[in-house]
Amino acid sequence: MDFDALFTNHLDTLKAEGNYRVFADLERRCGNFPRADNHKDGQLRDVTVWCSNDYLGMGQHPAVVTAMVDAVRACGTGAGGTRNIGGTNHHHILLERELADLHGKEAALLFTSGYVSNWAALGTLGARIPGAVILSDEKNHASMIEGIRHSRADKVLWRHNDWRDLDRKLHAVGDRPKIVAFESVYSMDGDVAPIREIVEVCEAHGALSYIDEVHAVGMYGPRGGGVTEREGLAHRIDLIEGTLGKAFGCVGGYITGSAPLVDFVRSFASGFIFTTALPPAVAAAATASIRHLKESSAEREEQQQRVARLRARLDAAGIPHLANGSHIIPVMIGDPVKCKMISDILMNEWGIYVQPINYPTVPKGTERLRITPGPLHSDADIDHLVTALSSLWRQCALAHAVA
Ligand SMILES: Cc1ncc(COP(=O)(O)O)c(C=O)c1O
């Protein structure tokens, strides 16, 4: 199916109706709003955070902080409107160009979060492509599930990461327009999808491929374009979705794809049209973060060393963790009460903050600590964490990994 022709067709109808909107190129809307006082709130406990999704510490990177502060001074704190009505600033346009370039796509579109990107994009594609069927990996994130539900399109689940099952299910769907939705790095198990095989199956069936790279953008690929960049597959995926809130250290989400696809979502998605735009300062900070990670792999390399070191230390201590080929280290506990208790003791007695992950976020019996080492963790932090876990493993009589 020629999706771009279909999108263009719909857009032509919009144009004929006079409802088609464009943004002024590099539109500026900055003002000298009064600066807010910088105040410190109450005393904070000194803990080491081990469960942050600011994977590379970019939220504290001087270039990112400076970009945000400068933009707040120049443009104020808020966008002041929806993108279509007064809220588009040159920082949004620059960021969309940066994102399109990151993924080698014609266009990009910002949303207020990664959640909203998935919800709005899948909701719109499923609802507006007549007769569409969405084939969704069974472990897809809630934002994708909700988007599909919102679209009211028919949904078919395929077994997690099982491209053969996907192939069979695409066959069974037959001649209808098909959208295949999946992730690159799954958040809770940290496992990585067989993207090449999935893309080949999509191509064989003429399906639109939709990948969520939320846990991979900034982290993988020579310029931080995600697993699709690392594997040289970005150009074969129709839509890449990502977040600015994790490795890029800011907030917001986006989609990238062909110009007609992005224009189609921009023109029809209520989650884009009817909400205040991201603050320009956030867009400026995200642009600085993306640019930095495109040009420098220092944070990524440092992060990968931290992950390798922690995994080796856990292995040496016999503490079971999922080997998954990603930066997410799930330390398996398998009991909800012990999981919560260990998290509490780590916080109260060891100054370590790692949130317990229990049902319904993960299936019963697979309760875990989801640990995310970053470049800002020192060797001493890692040693302290493993010493604490080893002590708790003995205290709580937890099973050790088989060597
Ligand atoms: C796979 C996946 N997609 C989307 C999102 C939503 O991204 P955001 O936090 O930017 O809303 C998350 C959030 O954790 C996620 O894990």
Coordinates of C-alpha atoms in Angstrom, one line a residue, residues 18-391:
G18 CA -9.2 25.6 3.9
N19 CA -8.3 23.8 7.1
Y20 CA -4.6 23.1 6.3
R21 CA -2.1 24.9 8.5
V22 CA 1.6 25.6 8.2
F23 CA 4.1 27.1 10.6
A24 CA 6.0 30.2 9.7
D25 CA 9.6 29.1 9.2
L26 CA 11.7 30.0 12.2
E27 CA 8.9 31.9 13.8
R28 CA 10.0 34.0 16.8
R29 CA 7.9 34.8 19.8
C30 CA 10.2 35.8 22.6
G31 CA 9.6 38.3 25.3
N32 CA 11.4 39.7 28.4
F33 CA 9.2 38.1 31.0
P34 CA 10.3 38.8 34.7
R35 CA 12.8 36.1 35.8
A36 CA 11.6 33.9 38.7
D37 CA 13.7 33.8 41.9
N38 CA 15.8 30.7 42.1
H39 CA 14.9 29.2 45.5
K40 CA 16.0 26.0 47.2
D41 CA 13.2 24.0 48.7
G42 CA 13.5 21.9 51.9
Q43 CA 16.4 19.8 52.9
L44 CA 17.0 16.7 50.8
R45 CA 18.4 13.5 52.0
D46 CA 21.7 12.6 50.4
V47 CA 21.0 9.4 48.4
T48 CA 22.5 7.9 45.3
V49 CA 19.8 7.4 42.6
W50 CA 20.1 4.1 40.7
C51 CA 16.8 4.1 38.9
S52 CA 16.9 7.3 36.8
N53 CA 16.0 7.4 33.2
D54 CA 18.2 10.4 32.7
Y55 CA 20.6 7.7 31.5
L56 CA 23.5 9.9 30.6
G57 CA 23.1 12.7 33.1
M58 CA 22.3 15.1 30.3
G59 CA 19.8 16.9 32.5
Q60 CA 22.9 18.4 34.3
H61 CA 25.1 18.9 31.3
P62 CA 26.5 22.4 31.3
A63 CA 25.6 22.9 27.5
V64 CA 22.0 21.8 28.1
V65 CA 21.5 23.8 31.3
T66 CA 23.0 26.9 29.6
A67 CA 20.8 26.4 26.6
M68 CA 17.7 26.2 28.8
V69 CA 18.6 29.1 31.0
D70 CA 19.5 31.3 28.0
A71 CA 16.2 30.4 26.3
V72 CA 14.2 31.1 29.4
R73 CA 15.7 34.5 29.6
A74 CA 15.0 35.2 26.0
C75 CA 11.7 33.5 25.5
G76 CA 10.1 33.1 29.0
T77 CA 9.0 29.9 30.7
G78 CA 6.0 28.8 28.6
A79 CA 5.1 28.6 25.0
G80 CA 1.9 30.6 25.5
G81 CA -0.3 28.6 23.2
T82 CA -0.9 25.6 21.2
R83 CA 1.5 25.0 18.3
N84 CA -1.2 26.2 15.8
I85 CA -2.2 29.3 17.8
G86 CA 0.7 31.3 18.9
G87 CA 2.8 28.6 20.5
T88 CA 5.3 27.8 17.8
N89 CA 8.7 29.3 18.5
H90 CA 11.9 29.0 16.5
H91 CA 13.3 26.6 19.1
H92 CA 10.5 24.1 18.2
I93 CA 11.3 24.4 14.6
L94 CA 15.0 24.0 15.1
L95 CA 14.4 21.0 17.4
E96 CA 12.2 19.3 14.8
R97 CA 14.9 19.7 12.2
E98 CA 17.5 18.3 14.6
L99 CA 15.3 15.3 15.2
A100 CA 14.6 14.6 11.6
D101 CA 18.3 14.8 10.9
L102 CA 19.1 12.5 13.9
H103 CA 16.9 9.8 12.3
G104 CA 17.6 10.6 8.7
K105 CA 14.0 11.4 8.1
E106 CA 12.2 14.1 6.1
A107 CA 10.3 15.5 9.1
A108 CA 9.7 15.4 12.8
L109 CA 6.9 16.5 15.1
L110 CA 7.1 17.3 18.8
F111 CA 4.6 16.4 21.5
T112 CA 4.5 17.2 25.2
S113 CA 5.8 13.7 26.1
G114 CA 6.7 10.4 24.7
Y115 CA 3.5 9.0 26.0
V116 CA 1.5 11.6 24.1
S117 CA 3.5 10.9 20.9
N118 CA 2.5 7.3 21.0
W119 CA -1.0 7.9 22.0
A120 CA -1.6 10.6 19.5
A121 CA 0.3 9.1 16.6
L122 CA -1.1 5.6 16.9
G123 CA -4.6 7.0 17.7
T124 CA -4.6 9.1 14.6
L125 CA -3.1 6.5 12.2
G126 CA -5.4 3.8 13.4
A127 CA -8.5 6.0 13.2
R128 CA -7.8 7.8 10.0
I129 CA -6.5 5.0 7.7
P130 CA -9.7 3.3 6.6
G131 CA -9.8 -0.3 7.5
A132 CA -6.5 -0.2 9.3
V133 CA -5.4 -3.1 11.5
I134 CA -2.7 -2.5 14.2
L135 CA -0.4 -5.4 15.0
S136 CA 1.1 -4.7 18.4
D137 CA 3.9 -6.6 20.2
E138 CA 2.3 -8.0 23.3
K139 CA 4.8 -6.2 25.6
N140 CA 4.3 -2.7 24.1
H141 CA 4.2 0.3 26.4
A142 CA 0.9 1.5 27.8
S143 CA 1.0 4.7 25.7
M144 CA 0.9 2.5 22.5
I145 CA -1.8 0.3 23.9
E146 CA -3.9 3.4 24.8
G147 CA -3.3 5.0 21.4
I148 CA -4.4 1.8 19.6
R149 CA -7.5 1.6 21.9
H150 CA -8.2 5.3 21.3
S151 CA -8.1 4.7 17.5
R152 CA -10.7 2.0 17.6
A153 CA -8.8 0.2 14.9
D154 CA -8.8 -3.6 15.0
K155 CA -5.8 -4.8 17.0
V156 CA -3.9 -8.0 16.7
L157 CA -1.3 -9.0 19.4
W158 CA 1.8 -10.9 18.3
R159 CA 4.1 -12.8 20.6
H160 CA 6.9 -10.6 22.1
N161 CA 9.8 -10.2 19.7
D162 CA 8.6 -13.2 17.7
W163 CA 8.8 -12.1 14.1
R164 CA 7.6 -15.5 12.8
D165 CA 4.4 -15.0 14.8
L166 CA 4.1 -11.5 13.3
D167 CA 4.5 -12.9 9.8
R168 CA 1.7 -15.4 10.4
K169 CA -0.6 -12.8 11.8
L170 CA 0.1 -10.4 9.0
H171 CA -0.8 -13.2 6.5
A172 CA -4.0 -13.8 8.4
V173 CA -5.0 -10.1 8.2
G174 CA -4.9 -10.2 4.4
D175 CA -5.3 -7.2 2.2
R176 CA -6.2 -4.4 4.7
P177 CA -3.8 -1.6 5.6
K178 CA -1.5 -2.8 8.3
I179 CA 0.5 -1.0 11.0
V180 CA 3.2 -2.9 13.0
A181 CA 4.0 -1.3 16.4
F182 CA 6.9 -2.4 18.5
E183 CA 9.8 -1.1 20.6
S184 CA 13.5 -1.3 20.3
V185 CA 14.6 -1.6 23.9
Y186 CA 11.9 -2.8 26.3
S187 CA 11.8 -0.8 29.5
M188 CA 11.4 -3.5 32.2
D189 CA 13.3 -6.5 30.8
G190 CA 15.8 -4.3 28.8
D191 CA 15.7 -6.8 25.9
V192 CA 16.2 -5.6 22.4
A193 CA 13.8 -6.4 19.5
P194 CA 15.0 -8.3 16.4
I195 CA 14.5 -5.1 14.3
R196 CA 15.9 -6.4 11.1
E197 CA 13.7 -9.4 10.9
I198 CA 10.6 -7.4 11.9
V199 CA 11.4 -4.8 9.3
E200 CA 11.8 -7.5 6.6
V201 CA 8.4 -9.0 7.6
C202 CA 6.8 -5.6 7.4
E203 CA 8.3 -4.9 4.0
A204 CA 7.1 -8.3 2.7
H205 CA 3.6 -7.5 3.8
G206 CA 3.6 -3.8 2.8
A207 CA 2.9 -2.9 6.4
L208 CA 3.7 0.5 8.0
S209 CA 6.5 -0.1 10.6
Y210 CA 6.2 1.9 13.8
I211 CA 9.0 1.7 16.4
D212 CA 9.2 3.2 19.9
E213 CA 12.9 4.0 20.6
V214 CA 12.2 5.8 23.8
H215 CA 14.8 3.8 25.8
A216 CA 17.4 3.9 23.0
V217 CA 17.6 7.4 21.6
G218 CA 20.7 9.1 22.7
M219 CA 22.1 5.8 23.9
Y220 CA 22.9 3.7 20.8
G221 CA 24.2 4.4 17.4
P222 CA 27.2 6.6 16.5
R223 CA 25.1 9.8 16.8
G224 CA 22.6 8.6 19.4
G225 CA 20.0 7.8 16.8
G226 CA 19.0 4.6 18.7
V227 CA 19.2 0.9 17.8
T228 CA 17.8 1.6 14.4
E229 CA 20.8 3.8 13.7
R230 CA 23.2 1.3 15.2
E231 CA 21.8 -1.4 13.0
G232 CA 21.6 0.8 9.9
L233 CA 17.9 0.3 9.7
A234 CA 16.4 3.7 10.3
H235 CA 15.7 4.4 6.6
R236 CA 13.6 1.2 6.4
I237 CA 11.3 2.1 9.3
D238 CA 8.3 4.3 8.5
L239 CA 7.9 6.0 11.8
I240 CA 10.4 6.3 14.7
E241 CA 9.0 7.6 18.0
G242 CA 11.2 8.9 20.8
T243 CA 11.4 10.9 24.0
L244 CA 13.3 13.9 25.1
G245 CA 12.7 12.9 28.7
K246 CA 15.2 10.1 29.2
A247 CA 18.7 10.1 27.6
F248 CA 18.3 13.6 26.4
G249 CA 17.6 14.8 30.0
C250 CA 14.6 17.1 29.2
V251 CA 10.9 16.4 28.6
G252 CA 8.8 15.9 25.6
G253 CA 8.3 13.3 22.8
Y254 CA 8.4 13.2 19.1
I255 CA 7.8 11.2 15.9
T256 CA 9.9 11.2 12.7
G257 CA 9.0 9.9 9.3
S258 CA 8.2 11.0 5.7
A259 CA 7.0 14.5 5.2
P260 CA 3.4 13.4 4.3
L261 CA 3.2 11.0 7.3
V262 CA 4.3 13.6 9.8
D263 CA 2.1 16.3 8.2
F264 CA -0.8 13.9 8.4
V265 CA -0.3 13.3 12.1
R266 CA 0.3 17.0 12.7
S267 CA -2.9 17.9 10.9
F268 CA -5.2 15.3 12.5
A269 CA -3.9 14.4 16.0
S270 CA -5.9 15.9 18.8
G271 CA -3.0 15.2 21.2
F272 CA -0.9 17.6 19.1
I273 CA -3.5 20.2 18.1
F274 CA -5.3 20.8 21.4
T275 CA -2.5 21.2 24.0
T276 CA 0.0 23.9 24.9
A277 CA 3.3 23.5 23.2
L278 CA 6.4 22.5 25.0
P279 CA 8.2 25.5 26.6
P280 CA 10.7 26.9 24.0
A281 CA 13.4 26.6 26.7
V282 CA 12.8 22.9 26.9
A283 CA 13.1 22.7 23.1
A284 CA 16.4 24.7 23.2
A285 CA 17.8 22.4 26.0
A286 CA 16.8 19.3 24.1
T287 CA 18.4 20.6 20.9
A288 CA 21.6 21.2 22.8
S289 CA 21.5 17.8 24.3
I290 CA 20.8 16.0 20.9
R291 CA 23.6 18.0 19.2
H292 CA 26.0 17.2 22.0
L293 CA 25.2 13.5 21.8
K294 CA 25.4 13.5 18.0
E295 CA 28.9 14.9 18.1
S296 CA 30.4 13.2 21.2
S297 CA 30.1 9.6 22.2
A298 CA 31.9 10.2 25.6
E299 CA 28.8 9.9 27.7
R300 CA 27.6 6.8 25.9
E301 CA 31.0 5.1 26.2
E302 CA 31.3 6.0 29.9
Q303 CA 27.8 4.7 30.5
Q304 CA 28.5 1.4 28.8
Q305 CA 31.6 1.0 30.9
R306 CA 29.5 1.6 34.0
V307 CA 27.0 -1.0 32.9
A308 CA 29.8 -3.6 32.2
R309 CA 31.4 -2.9 35.5
L310 CA 28.2 -3.3 37.5
R311 CA 27.2 -6.5 35.6
A312 CA 30.6 -8.0 36.3
R313 CA 30.4 -7.1 40.0
L314 CA 26.9 -8.6 40.3
D315 CA 28.1 -11.7 38.6
A316 CA 31.0 -12.0 41.0
A317 CA 28.6 -11.6 43.9
G318 CA 26.2 -14.2 42.5
I319 CA 23.3 -11.7 42.3
P320 CA 20.9 -12.7 39.5
H321 CA 20.3 -10.1 36.8
L322 CA 18.8 -10.4 33.3
A323 CA 21.4 -10.5 30.6
N324 CA 19.7 -8.5 27.8
G325 CA 22.3 -6.6 25.8
S326 CA 21.1 -3.2 26.9
H327 CA 21.9 -0.6 29.6
I328 CA 18.9 -1.7 31.8
I329 CA 19.9 -4.1 34.5
P330 CA 16.9 -5.9 36.1
V331 CA 18.0 -7.5 39.4
M332 CA 15.5 -10.3 39.9
I333 CA 13.9 -10.8 43.3
G334 CA 10.7 -12.7 42.4
D335 CA 8.8 -11.8 45.5
P336 CA 6.8 -8.6 45.9
V337 CA 7.2 -8.2 49.7
K338 CA 10.9 -8.8 49.6
C339 CA 11.3 -6.5 46.6
K340 CA 9.6 -3.6 48.5
M341 CA 11.5 -4.4 51.7
I342 CA 14.9 -4.5 50.0
S343 CA 14.2 -1.2 48.3
D344 CA 13.2 0.3 51.7
I345 CA 16.3 -1.0 53.4
L346 CA 18.5 0.2 50.6
M347 CA 17.1 3.7 51.0
N348 CA 17.0 3.9 54.8
E349 CA 20.2 2.0 55.7
W350 CA 22.5 2.4 52.7
G351 CA 21.5 5.7 51.1
I352 CA 20.6 4.0 47.8
Y353 CA 17.4 4.8 45.9
V354 CA 16.1 2.1 43.6
Q355 CA 12.4 1.8 43.1
P356 CA 10.9 -1.7 43.5
I357 CA 9.1 -2.9 40.3
N358 CA 6.2 -5.1 41.1
Y359 CA 2.9 -6.3 39.5
P360 CA 1.2 -5.0 37.5
T361 CA 4.2 -3.3 35.9
V362 CA 5.8 -6.7 35.6
P363 CA 4.2 -10.2 35.9
K364 CA 3.8 -11.7 39.3
G365 CA 6.9 -13.7 40.3
T366 CA 9.2 -11.5 38.3
E367 CA 9.5 -8.6 40.8
R368 CA 12.7 -6.8 40.5
L369 CA 14.9 -3.8 41.0
R370 CA 15.5 -2.0 37.7
I371 CA 19.0 -0.5 37.9
T372 CA 20.3 2.0 35.4
P373 CA 23.9 2.9 35.8
G374 CA 25.1 6.2 34.3
P375 CA 28.3 8.1 33.7
L376 CA 27.9 10.0 36.9
H377 CA 28.1 6.9 39.0
S378 CA 31.6 6.3 40.4
D379 CA 33.4 3.0 40.9
A380 CA 32.9 3.6 44.7
D381 CA 29.1 4.0 44.1
I382 CA 29.0 0.7 42.2
D383 CA 31.0 -1.1 45.0
H384 CA 28.7 0.3 47.6
L385 CA 25.6 -0.9 45.7
V386 CA 26.9 -4.4 45.3
T387 CA 28.1 -4.6 48.9
A388 CA 24.6 -3.5 50.0
L389 CA 22.8 -6.0 47.7
S390 CA 25.1 -8.8 48.8
S391 CA 24.3 -8.1 52.4

